Amino acid sequence: MKLGGWGRYPVTDCTVTAPRTPDALAEARTSGPLIARGNGRAYGDSALNEDNTVSMRHFNRIIAFDEVTGQLTAEAGVMLGDVIDAFLPRGWFPAVTPGTKYVTLGGMAAADVHGKNHHIDGGFGNYIDWLDLMGPDGTVTRASRNENADLFDWTVGGMGLTGVILRMALRLRRVETGWIRQRAQAAPNLAAAMEAFEAAQDAPYSVAWIDCLSTGDALGRSIIMLGEHAPLDRLPTRFRQIPFGPPPRKKRKIPFNLPGFALNKWTVSAFNAAYYRLNARKTGTTYVPWDTYFYPLDSILGWNRIYGRRGFVQFQCVLPDDAARAGLEKLLRTIAHAGQGSFLAVLKKLGPEGGRLSFPMPGYTLALDFPVSDKVLTLMDQLDRITLDHGGRFYLAKDARLSSDILHAADPRADAFAAMRRDTGADTAFASLQSERLGL
């Protein structure tokens, strides 16, 4: 069947199986190197194997929950949104969440996803107590920080290339309400935006939308949104009747692929200017539902279709603190000069790194979506080089076209990861189009 990631680039014919038991999964392993796939929300080709892609969606049982500690035991194919639906009304919320709830727990662990609170809480892997992994020979091994610790550290952020995650125990966060106390502020340029992030180090959540086509004194102008879980006694009276938020809004849907010419320098520039002006007038403190704050794009089903039939690619890098300002300015100037703007451009502050191949490190991460074209792919090669020159690294969960040379030059951990896979036999049992392209 034709299969792609969320970016719909690349799309390729894949043989897909969907086992329902560990024994059936072990049998799938005998058909050759495989890659496990969750809900297909990795952007590129990290969950694609033309000969043996294994869907984990049938491994979707919640096994146990401890109301005292917040420890949840669940299979890898459980959706994050289902966890929220089940446990937020009981006062629990994911400790770390990416920008969509339509991901599986296994995928979150494999990518060691990060959220708006990484500068304080780290990545998803920090909240996994243990996981069960099916290895190259079909044996299931439990790994944690105290048991098979090396395997655990390589698996969290290992892009599904150390084995197939079957189930895990993770800790949720206690919350009193489902509301987020949001403080929004406008930053007229990149320097002001970074000063705002540094001044908000204690804010539990922080994220900025950034205008990647602004230039001159307005280079990097941003809308910064800080957030914290609102305690019940601070909620406005009208919200206390619905402490865990209003009923989900009716989803809007993109019914067809937009034409490729719909997104261009002029339309994106006009959108960015209007978005900045509109939101710069709405700064201040408000209370917003959790769904609105954490998952704004989830309200539009199939939003990836706005990029047209050819799909889109995302560029996401992190630059270390000491080089971030110079590197970000160069990235933004290069994007503006190329005229290949993105209206989904996000800036975040990250904290210490986690797993041995996990993406984050202390610094700033910039993420931008671009519709696929030859010009965009050329631009992204330029952005890769700028990232490399400033000591940065790349987020494999968003990658669809990075070269092996750039990855290994930017992140020496990739060599050690590939060597570990050879030593353990994982390289002959687990493979994706991405792992083959990147020499992992």
C-alpha positions as MATLAB code, in Angstrom:
seq = 'MKLGGWGRYPVTDCTVTAPRTPDALAEARTSGPLIARGNGRAYGDSALNEDNTVSMRHFNRIIAFDEVTGQLTAEAGVMLGDVIDAFLPRGWFPAVTPGTKYVTLGGMAAADVHGKNHHIDGGFGNYIDWLDLMGPDGTVTRASRNENADLFDWTVGGMGLTGVILRMALRLRRVETGWIRQRAQAAPNLAAAMEAFEAAQDAPYSVAWIDCLSTGDALGRSIIMLGEHAPLDRLPTRFRQIPFGPPPRKKRKIPFNLPGFALNKWTVSAFNAAYYRLNARKTGTTYVPWDTYFYPLDSILGWNRIYGRRGFVQFQCVLPDDAARAGLEKLLRTIAHAGQGSFLAVLKKLGPEGGRLSFPMPGYTLALDFPVSDKVLTLMDQLDRITLDHGGRFYLAKDARLSSDILHAADPRADAFAAMRRDTGADTAFASLQSERLGL';
ca = [
       0.000    0.000    0.000;
       1.028    3.621   -0.536;
       2.362    5.008    2.719;
       3.926    8.238    3.892;
       4.529   10.204    7.069;
       2.509   13.205    8.212;
       4.369   15.425    5.755;
       3.331   13.109    2.891;
       6.893   13.210    1.609;
       8.143   10.748    0.658;
       5.276    8.385   -0.235;
       6.187    4.856   -1.189;
       4.768    1.350   -1.580;
       5.092   -0.566    1.676;
       4.118   -4.034    2.775;
       2.215   -3.492    6.013;
       1.157   -6.009    8.628;
      -0.819   -5.369   11.793;
      -0.155   -8.118   14.367;
      -2.417   -8.409   17.397;
      -0.176  -10.400   19.746;
       3.525  -10.547   20.675;
       3.740  -13.973   19.010;
       2.366  -12.564   15.753;
       4.792   -9.668   16.038;
       7.669  -12.089   16.507;
       6.510  -13.915   13.375;
       6.530  -10.631   11.408;
      10.166  -10.266   12.438;
      11.077  -13.361   10.432;
      10.092  -11.638    7.163;
      13.169   -9.450    7.288;
      14.158   -6.127    8.838;
      11.087   -4.242   10.031;
      10.094   -0.901   11.408;
       7.269   -0.390   13.873;
       4.708    2.319   13.060;
       2.318    4.044   15.416;
      -0.208    6.568   14.112;
       1.979    7.824   11.263;
       2.665   11.246   12.811;
       6.416   11.201   12.277;
       6.802   13.720    9.470;
       9.129   11.892    7.103;
      10.276    8.334    6.491;
      11.260    7.166    9.971;
       8.277    4.765   10.165;
       8.473    3.467    6.596;
       9.968    0.176    5.462;
       9.039   -0.871    1.936;
       9.273   -4.584    2.730;
       8.140   -4.799    6.343;
       6.263   -1.995    8.084;
       4.491   -3.211   11.209;
       1.502   -1.274   12.507;
       1.279   -1.286   16.312;
      -2.244    0.107   16.544;
      -3.674   -3.198   17.820;
      -1.412   -2.993   20.873;
      -3.742   -0.445   22.406;
      -4.701   -1.606   25.885;
      -4.380    0.426   29.057;
      -3.174   -2.176   31.561;
      -3.018   -0.473   34.958;
      -3.073    2.889   36.709;
      -1.896    3.869   40.193;
      -4.047    6.700   41.542;
      -1.433    7.532   44.184;
       1.713    7.817   42.057;
       0.146    8.534   38.688;
       1.980    5.613   37.092;
       0.218    4.391   33.945;
       1.036    1.016   32.388;
      -0.074    0.758   28.771;
       0.696   -0.847   25.454;
       2.691    1.048   22.874;
      -0.195    1.599   20.470;
      -2.311    3.579   22.955;
      -3.011    7.079   21.684;
      -2.017   10.068   23.773;
      -5.449   11.585   23.230;
      -7.068    8.485   24.729;
      -4.844    8.815   27.801;
      -5.993   12.422   28.248;
      -9.650   11.506   27.745;
      -9.397    8.760   30.356;
      -7.323   10.449   33.029;
      -7.739   14.224   32.863;
     -11.220   13.978   34.435;
      -9.473   12.131   37.291;
      -6.933   14.937   37.703;
      -3.989   13.632   35.680;
      -2.299   14.982   32.552;
       0.740   13.871   30.489;
       3.951   15.167   32.022;
       5.323   15.852   28.541;
       3.368   16.268   25.339;
       4.263   17.166   21.762;
       2.105   19.513   19.681;
      -0.432   16.846   18.724;
      -2.364   14.309   20.779;
      -2.750   12.003   17.764;
       0.443   10.077   18.532;
       1.009    6.723   20.182;
       2.940    6.188   23.383;
       5.408    3.956   21.546;
       6.077    6.646   18.973;
       6.531    9.235   21.703;
       9.151    7.062   23.386;
      10.932    6.185   20.145;
      11.282    9.891   19.291;
      11.704   10.997   22.937;
       9.315   13.816   22.115;
       9.615   17.136   23.891;
       7.083   19.784   24.732;
       6.785   23.384   25.762;
       8.174   22.472   29.201;
      11.444   20.866   28.120;
      13.520   23.673   29.659;
      12.235   22.549   33.077;
      11.034   18.953   32.796;
      13.054   17.442   29.955;
      11.681   14.991   27.392;
       9.059   12.242   27.467;
      11.722    9.681   28.361;
      12.206   11.329   31.754;
       8.765   10.056   32.725;
       9.115    6.456   31.519;
       9.819    4.103   34.429;
      10.361    1.041   32.274;
       9.559   -0.362   28.859;
       9.323   -3.840   27.356;
      11.192   -4.227   24.081;
      11.160   -7.065   21.538;
      14.743   -7.467   20.328;
      16.335   -8.916   17.183;
      15.788  -12.555   18.231;
      12.167  -12.044   19.326;
      13.019  -12.024   23.021;
      11.204   -9.425   25.123;
      13.463   -7.503   27.516;
      12.447   -5.060   30.221;
      14.643   -1.965   30.293;
      14.777    0.927   32.725;
      17.341    3.233   34.281;
      18.310    0.424   36.672;
      17.741   -2.659   34.528;
      19.403   -2.973   31.097;
      20.130    0.733   31.360;
      22.170    0.965   28.148;
      19.308   -0.529   26.146;
      16.871    1.880   27.794;
      19.033    4.908   27.035;
      19.474    3.939   23.383;
      15.813    3.077   22.922;
      14.425    6.388   24.230;
      14.983    8.549   21.179;
      16.306    5.622   19.143;
      13.621    5.964   16.441;
      12.452    2.354   16.788;
      15.816    1.001   15.686;
      16.767   -0.914   18.849;
      13.653   -3.093   18.861;
       9.863   -2.900   19.018;
       8.416   -1.246   22.122;
       5.508   -3.372   23.355;
       4.424   -1.650   26.564;
       5.673    0.798   29.145;
       5.071    2.354   32.527;
       5.055    6.139   32.600;
       4.172    8.795   35.121;
       1.407   11.333   34.598;
       1.265   14.760   36.237;
      -1.318   15.710   38.865;
      -3.375   18.764   37.844;
      -6.327   20.482   39.509;
      -7.930   21.682   36.301;
      -7.721   21.371   32.553;
      -7.233   25.105   32.116;
      -3.989   26.842   31.255;
      -3.225   30.309   32.565;
      -1.633   31.838   29.479;
       0.408   35.003   29.335;
       1.037   36.272   25.799;
       3.491   38.968   24.849;
       4.772   40.396   21.593;
       8.480   40.660   20.835;
       9.397   43.111   18.054;
      12.474   41.124   17.005;
      14.560   38.039   17.769;
      16.665   39.712   20.459;
      13.548   40.707   22.367;
      12.076   37.227   21.946;
      15.186   35.552   23.372;
      15.284   38.042   26.260;
      11.678   37.131   27.007;
      12.514   33.410   27.054;
      15.458   33.988   29.378;
      13.301   36.072   31.704;
      10.657   33.339   31.763;
      12.886   30.422   32.755;
      10.550   29.646   35.641;
       7.436   29.510   33.450;
       6.312   25.843   33.257;
       5.508   26.152   29.547;
       6.868   28.540   26.929;
       6.670   28.703   23.143;
       6.770   31.377   20.463;
       5.337   31.751   17.008;
       7.966   33.511   14.939;
       7.582   35.473   11.697;
      10.254   33.908    9.508;
       9.781   36.420    6.665;
      10.255   39.628    8.636;
      13.532   41.428    7.993;
      15.608   44.365    9.198;
      14.752   45.640   12.673;
      11.783   43.241   12.760;
      13.841   40.112   12.043;
      12.431   37.334   14.190;
       9.452   39.219   15.595;
       7.418   36.829   17.676;
       4.379   36.179   19.788;
       5.433   34.401   22.978;
       2.959   32.305   24.943;
       3.808   31.287   28.501;
       1.598   28.867   30.346;
       0.936   27.029   33.584;
      -1.733   24.624   34.799;
      -4.316   26.745   36.542;
      -5.209   25.775   40.126;
      -8.904   25.598   40.843;
      -8.976   28.503   43.280;
      -7.490   30.866   40.680;
      -9.897   30.039   37.900;
     -12.411   32.721   36.961;
     -15.750   31.852   38.520;
     -17.388   31.075   35.201;
     -14.835   28.324   34.512;
     -15.035   26.574   37.900;
     -18.170   24.773   36.821;
     -16.164   23.042   34.109;
     -12.769   22.547   35.815;
     -11.437   20.197   33.163;
     -12.454   22.389   30.269;
     -15.389   22.717   27.902;
     -16.561   19.847   25.654;
     -14.307   19.316   22.644;
     -15.046   21.705   19.810;
     -16.324   20.366   16.537;
     -13.337   19.669   14.338;
     -12.883   21.478   11.077;
     -11.523   19.485    8.186;
      -9.455   20.241    5.104;
     -11.475   18.226    2.543;
      -8.992   18.287   -0.338;
      -5.420   19.132   -1.245;
      -4.970   22.856   -1.733;
      -3.366   23.834   -5.028;
       0.401   24.133   -4.852;
       0.392   27.845   -5.681;
      -1.781   28.713   -2.660;
       1.250   28.985   -0.403;
       3.825   31.401   -1.756;
       6.007   34.252   -0.547;
       3.183   36.780   -0.802;
       0.405   34.785    0.837;
       2.634   33.612    3.679;
       4.068   37.110    4.180;
       0.578   38.608    4.304;
      -0.577   35.923    6.748;
       2.435   36.421    9.004;
       2.038   40.207    9.101;
      -1.660   39.963    9.876;
      -1.117   37.258   12.519;
       1.531   39.324   14.275;
      -0.541   42.520   14.286;
      -3.663   40.720   15.480;
      -1.971   38.862   18.318;
       0.242   41.787   19.362;
      -2.999   43.562   20.291;
      -4.202   40.594   22.353;
      -1.306   40.244   24.768;
      -1.930   39.754   28.462;
      -3.233   36.980   30.694;
      -6.088   34.696   29.719;
      -7.343   31.239   30.669;
      -7.508   28.790   27.772;
      -8.552   25.112   27.592;
      -5.746   22.553   27.514;
      -6.724   21.522   23.964;
      -6.330   25.072   22.683;
      -2.985   25.671   24.356;
      -1.230   22.382   23.611;
      -2.861   21.217   20.371;
      -4.068   24.171   18.268;
      -3.477   22.347   14.979;
      -5.462   19.298   16.073;
      -8.615   21.387   15.681;
      -8.130   21.164   11.907;
      -8.265   17.564   10.736;
      -5.987   16.874    7.813;
      -4.182   20.220    8.077;
      -1.250   18.664    6.221;
      -3.342   18.908    3.031;
      -2.943   22.697    2.910;
       0.515   22.070    1.474;
      -0.860   20.433   -1.622;
      -0.402   17.106   -3.280;
       3.401   17.138   -3.091;
       3.349   17.406    0.691;
       5.632   19.323    2.993;
       8.911   18.997    4.830;
       9.790   20.340    8.223;
      13.133   21.726    9.245;
      13.811   21.527   12.971;
      17.165   22.108   14.566;
      18.451   23.023   18.010;
      21.332   25.433   18.465;
      23.395   25.575   21.670;
      22.920   28.602   23.899;
      26.237   30.248   23.100;
      25.654   30.154   19.331;
      21.872   30.396   19.229;
      21.481   34.132   18.621;
      23.939   34.247   15.707;
      22.700   30.980   14.236;
      19.020   31.875   14.435;
      19.629   35.256   12.821;
      21.460   33.609    9.956;
      18.766   30.965    9.515;
      16.023   33.612    9.451;
      17.891   35.892    7.061;
      18.522   32.959    4.715;
      14.849   31.932    4.771;
      13.639   35.492    4.189;
      16.125   35.976    1.346;
      14.967   32.750   -0.300;
      11.353   33.905   -0.051;
      10.268   30.417    1.024;
       8.385   31.440    4.113;
       6.572   29.238    6.571;
       3.575   30.309    8.600;
       4.075   27.450   11.025;
       7.343   28.600   12.542;
       7.968   27.827   16.192;
      10.738   28.834   18.582;
      11.277   27.098   21.921;
      13.876   26.960   24.682;
      15.227   23.481   25.476;
      16.945   22.082   28.551;
      19.423   19.234   29.176;
      19.563   16.296   26.765;
      17.951   12.950   27.605;
      18.467    9.614   25.808;
      21.706    8.844   24.041;
      20.291    9.775   20.629;
      17.574   12.165   21.806;
      17.279   15.432   19.948;
      17.238   18.105   22.683;
      20.222   19.856   24.184;
      20.413   23.159   26.062;
      19.625   25.913   23.596;
      16.938   27.095   21.216;
      15.005   25.002   18.734;
      13.470   26.399   15.563;
      10.868   24.449   13.578;
       9.432   25.458   10.200;
       7.165   23.768    7.664;
       7.690   24.261    3.921;
       5.739   22.905    0.936;
       7.951   20.529   -1.007;
       9.675   22.010   -4.062;
      13.129   21.922   -5.575;
      13.791   25.438   -4.220;
      12.772   24.416   -0.719;
      14.999   21.335   -0.761;
      17.911   23.516   -1.849;
      17.090   26.001    0.913;
      17.031   23.231    3.501;
      20.505   22.132    2.470;
      21.612   25.689    3.263;
      19.848   25.584    6.622;
      21.569   22.273    7.403;
      24.957   23.848    6.799;
      24.174   26.866    8.987;
      23.051   24.538   11.767;
      26.233   22.505   11.434;
      28.405   25.652   11.490;
      26.774   26.749   14.756;
      27.113   23.457   16.598;
      23.478   22.415   16.234;
      21.725   19.122   15.663;
      18.565   17.860   13.938;
      15.254   16.321   15.057;
      14.903   12.946   13.368;
      11.155   12.699   14.062;
      10.656   15.635   11.682;
      13.294   14.682    9.109;
      12.600   13.457    5.575;
      15.674   14.476    3.595;
      18.758   15.074    5.749;
      22.003   13.610    4.390;
      24.054   11.023    6.253;
      27.183   13.195    6.050;
      25.489   16.183    7.669;
      23.906   14.101   10.420;
      27.128   12.347   11.397;
      29.108   15.602   11.262;
      26.559   17.399   13.433;
      25.970   14.620   15.935;
      28.855   12.248   16.735;
      26.404   10.141   18.757;
      25.092    8.819   15.432;
      28.343    6.873   14.874;
      28.075    5.288   18.319;
      24.421    4.458   17.709;
      25.223    2.728   14.403;
      28.055    0.796   16.067;
      25.736   -0.320   18.879;
      23.237   -1.565   16.302;
      25.911   -3.566   14.511;
      27.209   -5.054   17.772;
      23.766   -6.156   18.961;
      22.421   -7.355   15.615;
      19.712   -4.704   15.666;
      20.828   -3.430   12.259;
      19.759   -6.705   10.594;
      16.363   -6.797   12.339;
      15.138   -3.183   12.376;
      15.420   -0.658    9.571;
      13.523    2.261    8.090;
      13.984    4.308    4.967;
      15.388    6.969    7.270;
      17.916    4.661    8.938;
      19.166    3.502    5.546;
      19.392    7.080    4.226;
      21.229    8.292    7.321;
      23.563    5.340    7.761;
      22.209    4.358   11.162;
];
